[in-house]
Amino acid sequence: MTLELAVFYGFAAVLVLASLLMITVRNPVHAALSLVAAFFAAAVLWVLLEAEFLGIVLVLVYVGAVMVLFLFVVMTLDLNVSQLREGFVRYLPIGGLVALVMGAGMIWVLTRETVFERTTPLRAGADYNNTLAIGQVLYTEYVYPFEIAAVILLVAVIAAITLTLDPRRRRTSKSIDPAEAVKVRAKDRIKMVDLRQK
Amino acid sequence: MPELPLLLEILLKIGMVVSPLLLAVAYATYAERKVIGYIQVRIGPNRVGPRGWLQPIADAVKLLTKEIILPRQANRYLFLLAPVLALVPALAVWAVIPFSDGWVIADINAALLYVLALSSLGVYGIILAGWASNSKYALLGAMRSAAQMVSYEIAMGFALVGVLMAAGSLHLGQIVSAQQGGIWHWYWLPLLPLFVVYFIAGVAETNRAPFDVPEGESEIVAGFHVEYSGMAFALFFLAEYANMILIAALTALLFLGGWLSPFEGLLPEAAFALPVIGWLLGPGIHWLLLKTAFFLFVFFWLRATFPRYRYDQLMRLGWKVLIPVTLVWIVVIGLAIGFNLGPWFS
């Protein structure tokens, strides 16, 4: 067994195990951490496929930013786990149906021989720069979809900021406006009273 | 396994980077205590060994022999896993740091992205430590830390965008060689605002004073590591100092020409041909170490000089000052590159 194969089986096992744990563990923090482990293992598999740019970006965006905030929310929420489990029997039929459809879809796609023939990865040389390759395709051939995606994200950012604004109150936090604070003079705050006997 | 010699070679290289790094971490703690001591008109540690030189060793022995106390109802596995998760990314980043031309364990093209990705993982150790401790102070510290690290990562990322635009590469070796041509060609001058923002964000990312609200001892005792003792506690410090050295080394590589010599272009060519002096004056690992040591000193200097930021001030600085500065300067660099502004972008 070559080293590459050993690394692949090791991290593939981690990926499968972490995915299973994510949907089976009771504690939501543990579930979020299993998802982190799954992302990390997937990133390693991508790097093995010589897609190092995508692998690193997966770690940077999903593990480094998205999951941190996710974990943050899960930790601060007071989740009642037993309540979450109540609907299990009720949702079983529809869940089973979705699982069946997805399973059938995967079997149908994976058993067609053409898929594997088409996706045998080509070995690139050590000097092949796939960051450069992705950049070139992204900014030439796919420049419009790329820019549209960016605009959609911008709209989402603006929408998220608008949601946090409370129209009833001008300021929603106790933070001090530094522009106001520097304008304060001593006579605004202190009243001098003459206490000497006259 | 046919790759066995390769594996051994990689392991040897890792040993060659990690063991000096751990020694540097130990003596960084000693240097910090001495520097802050002299700034505060004290002597600092001077009891163990001549002039206190063996102090870090004594500290390490003491921490190794102390008991690791598990708080009641703490989450046992995560509590013990957290310090490891803090340390591993701090050491793994060093895989792509070049020490001189070609002196690097993993010479990868997307090195800068790898550094950013791995340093964003360090926050897990802190969040998990805070959560698994089952302590109010620890959780508060962890939450402060998570918010702070996620915020400053953005400013840091934007500062790096400026560097990679200027160098046209994510490869650390190529970024250094793009700065060739003497002290005025290094990126600290054309990217001055980004250089300052990067270093400030770096100080905040490593949770060092004046950005040490996650462990603000006057408010929340010791923050996320309040329940830790013994070696588990030491691992957090190991991670923090390894990250400090990393930020110092990266600042030197990205903005101060890394291993390039400041005398390049100033002295005549003949000076570099001299037997020993020429080697010292020319580019080499000693310049990188010197620059790294300088930034490490700045870390200590900041800690001894500034009081801690208030939490809202810290967030305001990150979001409303540092990020706008980087955004404006990225546009400026774009224009400079577009108009081939010399001597950097011509």
Coordinates of C-alpha atoms in Angstrom, one line a residue:
Chain A
M1 CA 0.0 0.0 0.0
T2 CA 1.4 3.3 -1.0
L3 CA 1.5 6.3 1.4
E4 CA -1.0 8.1 -0.6
L5 CA -3.5 5.3 -0.4
A6 CA -2.9 4.9 3.4
V7 CA -3.6 8.6 3.9
F8 CA -6.7 8.4 1.7
Y9 CA -8.2 5.4 3.7
G10 CA -7.3 7.0 7.0
F11 CA -9.0 10.3 6.3
A12 CA -11.9 8.7 4.4
A13 CA -12.6 6.7 7.5
V14 CA -12.4 9.8 9.6
L15 CA -14.8 11.5 7.2
V16 CA -17.4 8.7 7.3
L17 CA -17.1 8.3 11.1
A18 CA -17.4 12.1 11.8
S19 CA -20.4 12.4 9.5
L20 CA -22.1 9.5 11.3
L21 CA -21.3 11.0 14.7
M22 CA -22.6 14.4 13.6
I23 CA -26.1 13.0 13.1
T24 CA -26.1 10.6 16.0
V25 CA -24.6 12.3 19.0
R26 CA -26.9 13.9 21.6
N27 CA -24.9 17.0 22.5
P28 CA -25.2 19.7 19.8
V29 CA -21.7 21.0 20.6
H30 CA -20.3 17.6 19.9
A31 CA -22.3 17.4 16.7
A32 CA -20.9 20.7 15.5
L33 CA -17.4 19.5 16.3
S34 CA -17.9 16.3 14.4
L35 CA -19.0 18.5 11.4
V36 CA -15.7 20.4 11.8
A37 CA -13.8 17.1 11.7
A38 CA -15.7 16.0 8.7
F39 CA -14.9 19.3 6.8
F40 CA -11.2 18.9 7.7
A41 CA -11.1 15.3 6.5
A42 CA -12.8 16.3 3.3
A43 CA -10.3 19.1 2.8
V44 CA -7.4 16.6 3.2
L45 CA -9.1 14.4 0.5
W46 CA -9.3 17.4 -1.8
V47 CA -5.6 18.1 -1.3
L48 CA -4.9 14.5 -2.2
L49 CA -6.7 15.1 -5.4
E50 CA -4.3 18.0 -6.1
A51 CA -7.0 20.5 -5.5
E52 CA -5.0 22.2 -2.8
F53 CA -6.5 25.7 -3.4
L54 CA -10.1 24.4 -2.8
G55 CA -8.9 22.2 0.1
I56 CA -7.3 25.2 1.9
V57 CA -10.3 27.4 1.1
L58 CA -12.6 24.8 2.6
V59 CA -10.6 24.9 5.9
L60 CA -10.4 28.7 5.8
V61 CA -14.0 29.5 5.1
Y62 CA -16.0 26.6 6.6
V63 CA -13.8 25.4 9.5
G64 CA -12.1 28.8 10.3
A65 CA -15.1 31.1 10.0
V66 CA -18.5 29.5 9.5
M67 CA -18.2 26.7 12.1
V68 CA -16.7 29.0 14.7
L69 CA -19.8 31.2 14.6
F70 CA -22.0 28.1 14.5
L71 CA -20.3 26.7 17.5
F72 CA -20.6 30.1 19.2
V73 CA -24.4 30.1 18.7
V74 CA -24.8 26.4 19.7
M75 CA -22.8 27.0 22.9
T76 CA -24.8 30.1 24.0
L77 CA -28.2 28.6 23.2
D78 CA -29.9 26.7 25.9
L79 CA -31.0 23.8 23.8
N80 CA -33.4 21.2 25.1
V81 CA -32.2 18.0 23.5
S82 CA -35.2 15.9 24.5
Q83 CA -37.6 18.3 22.8
L84 CA -35.6 18.1 19.6
R85 CA -36.0 14.3 19.6
E86 CA -39.7 14.2 20.1
G87 CA -40.7 14.4 16.5
F88 CA -38.6 11.4 15.4
V89 CA -41.5 8.9 14.8
R90 CA -43.7 11.6 13.2
Y91 CA -41.1 12.6 10.7
L92 CA -39.8 9.1 10.0
P93 CA -41.9 8.4 6.9
I94 CA -41.0 11.6 5.1
G95 CA -37.3 11.3 6.2
G96 CA -37.2 7.7 5.0
L97 CA -38.6 8.8 1.7
V98 CA -36.0 11.5 1.2
A99 CA -33.3 9.0 2.2
L100 CA -34.6 6.5 -0.3
V101 CA -34.7 9.0 -3.1
M102 CA -31.2 10.3 -2.4
G103 CA -29.8 6.7 -2.0
A104 CA -31.4 5.6 -5.3
G105 CA -30.0 8.7 -7.0
M106 CA -26.5 8.0 -5.8
I107 CA -26.7 4.4 -6.8
W108 CA -28.0 5.4 -10.2
V109 CA -25.2 7.9 -10.8
L110 CA -22.4 5.8 -9.4
T111 CA -23.2 2.5 -11.1
R112 CA -23.0 4.1 -14.6
E113 CA -19.6 3.2 -15.8
T114 CA -19.2 6.4 -17.8
V115 CA -18.9 8.5 -14.6
F116 CA -15.7 6.8 -13.5
E117 CA -14.2 6.9 -17.0
R118 CA -14.8 10.6 -17.3
T119 CA -13.5 11.5 -13.8
T120 CA -10.2 9.7 -13.6
P121 CA -8.1 12.6 -12.4
L122 CA -5.1 13.5 -14.6
R123 CA -1.8 13.9 -12.8
A124 CA -0.4 17.3 -13.1
G125 CA 3.3 18.1 -12.7
A126 CA 4.8 19.5 -9.4
D127 CA 5.0 23.0 -11.0
Y128 CA 1.3 23.0 -11.8
N129 CA -0.3 26.0 -10.1
N130 CA -3.9 25.3 -9.5
T131 CA -4.6 28.6 -7.8
L132 CA -3.5 30.3 -11.0
A133 CA -5.6 27.9 -13.1
I134 CA -8.8 28.6 -11.0
G135 CA -8.2 32.3 -11.1
Q136 CA -7.8 32.3 -14.9
V137 CA -11.0 30.4 -15.5
L138 CA -12.9 32.4 -12.8
Y139 CA -12.0 35.8 -14.2
T140 CA -12.4 35.0 -17.9
E141 CA -14.9 32.3 -18.7
Y142 CA -17.0 32.5 -15.6
V143 CA -16.6 36.2 -14.8
Y144 CA -20.4 37.0 -15.0
P145 CA -21.6 34.1 -12.8
F146 CA -18.8 35.0 -10.4
E147 CA -19.8 38.7 -10.2
I148 CA -23.5 37.8 -9.9
A149 CA -22.7 35.6 -7.0
A150 CA -20.7 38.4 -5.4
V151 CA -23.7 40.8 -5.8
I152 CA -26.1 38.3 -4.3
L153 CA -23.7 38.0 -1.3
L154 CA -23.6 41.7 -1.0
V155 CA -27.4 41.9 -0.9
A156 CA -27.4 39.2 1.8
V157 CA -24.9 41.2 3.8
I158 CA -27.0 44.4 3.6
A159 CA -30.1 42.5 4.4
A160 CA -28.5 41.0 7.5
I161 CA -27.3 44.4 8.7
T162 CA -30.8 45.9 8.1
L163 CA -32.3 43.1 10.3
T164 CA -30.2 44.2 13.3
L165 CA -31.4 47.8 13.1
D166 CA -34.2 48.5 15.4
P167 CA -36.4 51.3 13.8
R168 CA -38.0 52.2 17.2
R169 CA -34.8 53.2 18.9
R170 CA -32.0 55.2 17.4
R171 CA -29.3 53.4 19.3
T172 CA -29.6 49.8 20.3
S173 CA -26.5 49.5 22.4
K174 CA -24.9 51.4 25.2
S175 CA -21.8 52.2 23.2
I176 CA -20.5 55.7 23.3
D177 CA -20.3 57.7 20.0
P178 CA -16.7 59.0 20.0
A179 CA -17.7 61.9 17.8
E180 CA -20.1 63.1 20.6
A181 CA -17.7 62.2 23.4
V182 CA -14.8 64.4 22.2
K183 CA -17.1 67.5 21.9
V184 CA -17.9 67.4 25.7
R185 CA -16.4 70.4 27.6
A186 CA -15.9 70.6 31.3
K187 CA -18.7 73.1 31.8
D188 CA -21.2 70.7 30.3
R189 CA -20.5 68.3 33.1
I190 CA -19.4 70.3 36.1
K191 CA -21.4 73.1 37.7
M192 CA -19.2 75.3 40.0
V193 CA -21.0 76.4 43.1
D194 CA -19.6 79.2 45.2
L195 CA -19.9 78.0 48.8
R196 CA -17.9 80.8 50.5
Q197 CA -19.8 82.8 53.2
K198 CA -20.7 86.2 52.1
Chain B
M1 CA 6.3 1.2 1.9
P2 CA 8.4 2.7 -0.9
E3 CA 8.1 6.3 0.5
L4 CA 9.9 5.4 3.7
P5 CA 13.1 7.4 3.0
L6 CA 10.9 10.4 2.0
L7 CA 8.9 10.1 5.3
L8 CA 12.1 10.0 7.3
E9 CA 13.4 13.1 5.5
I10 CA 10.2 15.0 6.2
L11 CA 10.3 14.0 9.9
L12 CA 13.9 15.1 10.1
K13 CA 13.0 18.5 8.6
I14 CA 10.1 18.9 11.0
G15 CA 12.4 18.1 13.9
M16 CA 14.9 20.7 12.6
V17 CA 12.1 23.4 12.6
V18 CA 10.1 22.4 15.7
S19 CA 13.0 21.9 18.2
P20 CA 14.6 25.3 17.7
L21 CA 11.0 26.8 17.7
L22 CA 10.2 25.2 21.1
L23 CA 13.6 26.5 22.5
A24 CA 12.8 29.9 21.1
V25 CA 9.4 29.8 22.8
A26 CA 11.0 28.9 26.2
Y27 CA 13.5 31.8 25.8
A28 CA 10.8 34.2 24.5
T29 CA 9.1 33.9 27.9
Y30 CA 12.5 34.7 29.6
A31 CA 13.1 37.6 27.2
E32 CA 9.6 38.9 27.9
R33 CA 10.1 38.9 31.6
K34 CA 13.5 40.5 31.4
V35 CA 12.4 43.2 28.9
I36 CA 9.2 44.1 30.9
G37 CA 11.3 44.0 34.0
Y38 CA 13.8 46.5 32.8
I39 CA 11.0 48.7 31.4
Q40 CA 9.4 48.7 34.8
V41 CA 12.8 49.4 36.5
R42 CA 13.1 45.9 37.9
I43 CA 15.7 43.2 37.1
G44 CA 13.4 40.3 36.2
P45 CA 14.3 36.7 36.8
N46 CA 17.9 36.4 38.1
R47 CA 17.9 33.4 40.5
V48 CA 18.0 30.2 38.5
G49 CA 21.4 29.8 36.8
P50 CA 23.7 32.7 35.8
R51 CA 21.6 35.9 35.3
G52 CA 18.5 33.7 35.4
W53 CA 19.3 31.9 32.1
L54 CA 17.9 28.6 33.4
Q55 CA 14.6 30.1 34.5
P56 CA 12.6 28.8 31.5
I57 CA 13.9 25.3 32.1
A58 CA 12.9 25.5 35.8
D59 CA 9.4 26.7 34.7
A60 CA 9.0 23.8 32.3
V61 CA 10.0 21.2 34.9
K62 CA 7.6 22.8 37.4
L63 CA 4.7 22.8 34.9
L64 CA 5.5 19.2 33.8
T65 CA 5.3 17.9 37.4
K66 CA 2.1 19.7 38.4
E67 CA -1.2 17.9 38.5
I68 CA -3.7 18.5 35.8
I69 CA -6.9 19.2 37.7
L70 CA -10.2 18.3 36.0
P71 CA -13.1 20.6 37.2
R72 CA -16.2 18.8 38.4
Q73 CA -18.8 18.4 35.5
A74 CA -16.2 19.6 33.0
N75 CA -16.4 17.9 29.6
R76 CA -13.5 15.5 30.2
Y77 CA -12.4 14.8 26.6
L78 CA -12.9 18.2 25.2
F79 CA -11.2 19.7 28.3
L80 CA -8.1 17.7 27.5
L81 CA -8.4 18.1 23.7
A82 CA -8.6 21.9 23.8
P83 CA -4.9 22.7 24.6
V84 CA -3.9 20.2 21.9
L85 CA -6.2 21.9 19.4
A86 CA -4.6 25.2 20.3
L87 CA -1.0 24.0 19.9
V88 CA -1.3 21.8 16.7
P89 CA -2.2 24.6 14.2
A90 CA 0.4 26.9 15.9
L91 CA 3.1 24.4 15.1
A92 CA 1.6 23.2 11.7
V93 CA 1.8 26.7 10.2
W94 CA 5.6 26.5 10.4
A95 CA 5.6 23.9 7.6
V96 CA 5.4 26.6 4.9
I97 CA 7.6 29.3 6.5
P98 CA 10.8 29.7 4.5
F99 CA 13.8 30.6 6.6
S100 CA 16.1 31.4 3.7
D101 CA 16.0 30.9 -0.1
G102 CA 14.4 27.4 -0.4
W103 CA 14.8 26.4 3.3
V104 CA 11.2 25.3 3.8
I105 CA 9.5 22.0 4.7
A106 CA 6.6 22.2 2.3
D107 CA 7.2 24.5 -0.7
I108 CA 3.6 25.0 -1.7
N109 CA 2.2 27.6 -4.1
A110 CA -0.8 28.7 -1.9
A111 CA 1.4 29.1 1.2
L112 CA -0.1 32.4 2.3
L113 CA -3.6 30.9 2.1
Y114 CA -2.4 27.9 4.1
V115 CA -1.0 30.2 6.8
L116 CA -4.3 32.1 7.0
A117 CA -6.4 28.9 7.1
L118 CA -4.4 27.2 9.8
S119 CA -4.1 30.3 12.0
S120 CA -7.9 30.6 11.9
L121 CA -8.1 27.1 13.5
G122 CA -6.3 28.2 16.7
V123 CA -9.6 29.7 17.9
Y124 CA -11.1 26.2 18.4
G125 CA -8.7 25.4 21.2
I126 CA -9.8 28.6 23.0
I127 CA -13.5 28.2 22.5
L128 CA -13.5 24.6 23.5
A129 CA -11.3 25.3 26.6
G130 CA -13.8 27.9 27.7
W131 CA -16.9 25.7 27.0
A132 CA -15.5 22.4 28.4
S133 CA -14.3 24.0 31.6
N134 CA -17.9 24.5 32.8
S135 CA -17.0 27.9 34.3
K136 CA -18.5 31.3 33.8
Y137 CA -15.2 33.1 33.5
A138 CA -13.9 30.6 31.1
L139 CA -16.9 30.8 28.9
L140 CA -16.9 34.6 28.9
G141 CA -13.2 34.6 28.0
A142 CA -13.9 32.1 25.2
M143 CA -16.7 34.2 23.7
R144 CA -14.7 37.4 23.8
S145 CA -11.8 35.6 22.1
A146 CA -14.0 34.1 19.4
A147 CA -15.5 37.4 18.5
Q148 CA -12.1 39.2 18.6
M149 CA -10.3 36.6 16.5
V150 CA -13.0 36.4 13.9
S151 CA -13.1 40.2 13.6
Y152 CA -9.4 40.8 13.3
E153 CA -9.0 37.9 10.9
I154 CA -10.8 40.0 8.3
A155 CA -8.4 43.0 8.6
M156 CA -5.5 40.6 8.6
G157 CA -6.8 38.9 5.5
F158 CA -7.2 42.2 3.7
A159 CA -3.7 43.2 4.6
L160 CA -2.5 40.0 3.1
V161 CA -4.6 40.7 -0.1
G162 CA -2.5 43.8 -0.5
V163 CA 0.8 41.8 -0.2
L164 CA -0.3 39.2 -2.7
M165 CA -1.5 41.9 -5.2
A166 CA 1.9 43.6 -4.9
A167 CA 3.9 40.4 -5.2
G168 CA 1.5 38.7 -7.7
S169 CA 1.9 35.4 -5.8
L170 CA 0.7 33.4 -2.8
H171 CA 4.1 31.7 -2.6
L172 CA 6.1 33.1 0.4
G173 CA 9.5 32.6 -1.3
Q174 CA 8.3 34.5 -4.4
I175 CA 6.9 37.3 -2.2
V176 CA 10.3 37.8 -0.6
S177 CA 12.1 37.7 -3.9
A178 CA 9.6 40.3 -5.3
Q179 CA 11.0 42.7 -2.7
Q180 CA 14.6 42.4 -3.9
G181 CA 16.6 45.5 -4.5
G182 CA 17.4 47.1 -1.1
I183 CA 15.6 48.5 1.9
W184 CA 13.5 50.9 -0.2
H185 CA 12.1 48.1 -2.3
W186 CA 10.7 46.2 0.7
Y187 CA 7.0 46.3 1.0
W188 CA 6.9 48.2 4.3
L189 CA 7.1 51.5 2.3
P190 CA 4.5 51.0 -0.5
L191 CA 2.2 49.0 1.8
L192 CA 2.9 51.1 5.0
P193 CA -0.8 51.2 6.2
L194 CA -1.2 47.5 5.5
F195 CA 2.0 46.7 7.4
V196 CA 0.8 48.6 10.5
V197 CA -2.7 47.0 10.2
Y198 CA -1.2 43.5 9.8
F199 CA 1.0 43.8 12.9
I200 CA -1.9 45.3 15.0
A201 CA -4.2 42.5 13.8
G202 CA -1.5 40.0 14.5
V203 CA -1.2 41.3 18.1
A204 CA -5.0 41.0 18.5
E205 CA -5.0 37.5 16.9
T206 CA -2.5 36.2 19.4
N207 CA -4.6 37.7 22.3
R208 CA -1.6 39.7 23.5
A209 CA -1.8 43.0 25.4
P210 CA -3.3 45.5 24.7
F211 CA -5.8 43.2 23.1
D212 CA -5.8 40.5 25.8
V213 CA -9.5 40.9 26.8
P214 CA -10.0 37.1 26.5
E215 CA -7.8 36.6 29.6
G216 CA -8.3 40.1 31.2
E217 CA -7.3 39.2 34.7
S218 CA -8.9 42.1 36.3
E219 CA -12.3 41.3 35.0
I220 CA -12.6 37.5 34.3
V221 CA -9.7 36.1 36.4
A222 CA -7.7 34.4 33.6
G223 CA -10.4 34.0 30.9
F224 CA -10.5 30.8 28.9
H225 CA -7.7 29.0 30.7
V226 CA -8.8 29.8 34.3
E227 CA -9.5 26.1 35.1
Y228 CA -6.3 24.7 33.5
S229 CA -3.2 23.7 35.5
G230 CA 0.1 21.9 34.9
M231 CA 1.1 20.9 31.3
A232 CA -2.4 21.6 29.9
F233 CA -1.9 25.2 31.0
A234 CA 1.6 25.2 29.6
L235 CA 0.3 24.1 26.2
F236 CA -1.8 27.2 25.8
F237 CA 1.2 29.3 26.5
L238 CA 3.3 27.3 24.1
A239 CA 0.7 27.9 21.4
E240 CA 0.5 31.6 22.2
Y241 CA 4.2 32.2 22.1
A242 CA 4.6 30.0 18.9
N243 CA 1.9 32.2 17.3
M244 CA 3.7 35.4 18.4
I245 CA 6.9 34.2 16.9
L246 CA 5.0 33.3 13.7
I247 CA 3.4 36.7 13.4
A248 CA 6.8 38.3 13.9
A249 CA 8.4 36.1 11.3
L250 CA 5.5 36.6 8.8
T251 CA 5.6 40.4 9.3
A252 CA 9.4 40.2 8.5
L253 CA 8.8 38.0 5.5
L254 CA 5.9 39.9 4.0
F255 CA 6.9 43.5 4.7
L256 CA 10.6 43.6 5.6
G257 CA 12.1 41.5 2.9
G258 CA 12.5 38.3 5.0
W259 CA 16.0 37.1 4.6
L260 CA 17.1 39.9 2.2
S261 CA 19.9 42.1 3.4
P262 CA 19.2 45.8 4.1
F263 CA 22.6 46.7 2.6
E264 CA 21.6 45.4 -0.8
G265 CA 22.0 48.2 -3.3
L266 CA 23.7 50.5 -0.7
L267 CA 27.1 48.9 -0.4
P268 CA 29.3 48.3 -3.5
E269 CA 29.3 44.7 -4.9
A270 CA 32.8 44.1 -3.6
A271 CA 31.6 44.3 0.0
F272 CA 29.5 41.2 -0.5
A273 CA 32.5 39.2 -1.9
L274 CA 34.6 39.6 1.4
P275 CA 35.1 36.2 3.1
V276 CA 33.0 36.3 6.3
I277 CA 31.8 39.9 6.4
G278 CA 30.4 39.5 2.9
W279 CA 28.3 36.5 4.1
L280 CA 27.1 38.5 7.1
L281 CA 26.2 41.5 4.9
G282 CA 24.5 39.4 2.2
P283 CA 21.1 37.8 2.4
G284 CA 20.6 34.9 4.8
I285 CA 18.7 33.3 7.6
H286 CA 20.4 35.7 10.1
W287 CA 18.5 38.7 8.7
L288 CA 15.2 36.9 9.0
L289 CA 16.0 35.9 12.6
L290 CA 17.1 39.5 13.4
K291 CA 13.9 41.0 12.0
T292 CA 11.7 38.4 13.8
A293 CA 13.5 39.2 17.0
F294 CA 12.8 42.9 16.5
F295 CA 9.0 42.3 16.1
L296 CA 9.0 40.0 19.0
F297 CA 10.6 42.8 21.1
V298 CA 7.8 45.1 19.8
F299 CA 5.2 42.6 21.2
F300 CA 6.9 42.9 24.7
W301 CA 7.2 46.6 24.4
L302 CA 3.5 47.0 23.6
R303 CA 2.6 44.9 26.5
A304 CA 4.7 47.0 28.9
T305 CA 3.4 50.3 27.5
F306 CA -0.3 50.2 26.8
P307 CA -3.3 49.6 29.1
R308 CA -5.9 47.0 27.9
Y309 CA -8.5 48.1 25.4
R310 CA -12.1 48.2 26.6
Y311 CA -14.1 45.5 24.7
D312 CA -16.2 48.0 22.7
Q313 CA -13.1 50.0 21.8
L314 CA -11.4 46.9 20.6
M315 CA -14.3 46.0 18.3
R316 CA -14.5 49.6 17.0
L317 CA -10.8 49.6 16.2
G318 CA -11.1 46.3 14.3
W319 CA -14.3 47.0 12.3
K320 CA -14.3 50.8 11.8
V321 CA -10.7 51.7 11.6
L322 CA -8.5 48.8 10.4
I323 CA -10.8 47.3 7.8
P324 CA -11.6 50.6 6.1
V325 CA -7.9 51.4 6.0
T326 CA -7.1 48.2 4.3
L327 CA -10.0 48.5 1.8
V328 CA -8.8 52.0 0.8
W329 CA -5.2 50.9 0.5
I330 CA -6.1 47.9 -1.7
V331 CA -7.6 50.3 -4.2
V332 CA -4.4 52.5 -4.0
I333 CA -2.2 49.5 -4.7
G334 CA -4.5 48.5 -7.6
L335 CA -4.0 51.9 -9.1
A336 CA -0.2 51.8 -8.4
I337 CA 0.1 48.5 -10.2
G338 CA -2.1 49.7 -13.0
F339 CA 0.1 52.8 -13.6
N340 CA 3.3 50.8 -13.0
L341 CA 4.4 53.1 -10.2
G342 CA 8.2 52.7 -9.7
P343 CA 10.4 51.4 -8.2
W344 CA 8.1 48.7 -6.7
F345 CA 5.6 47.9 -9.4
S346 CA 7.5 48.8 -12.6

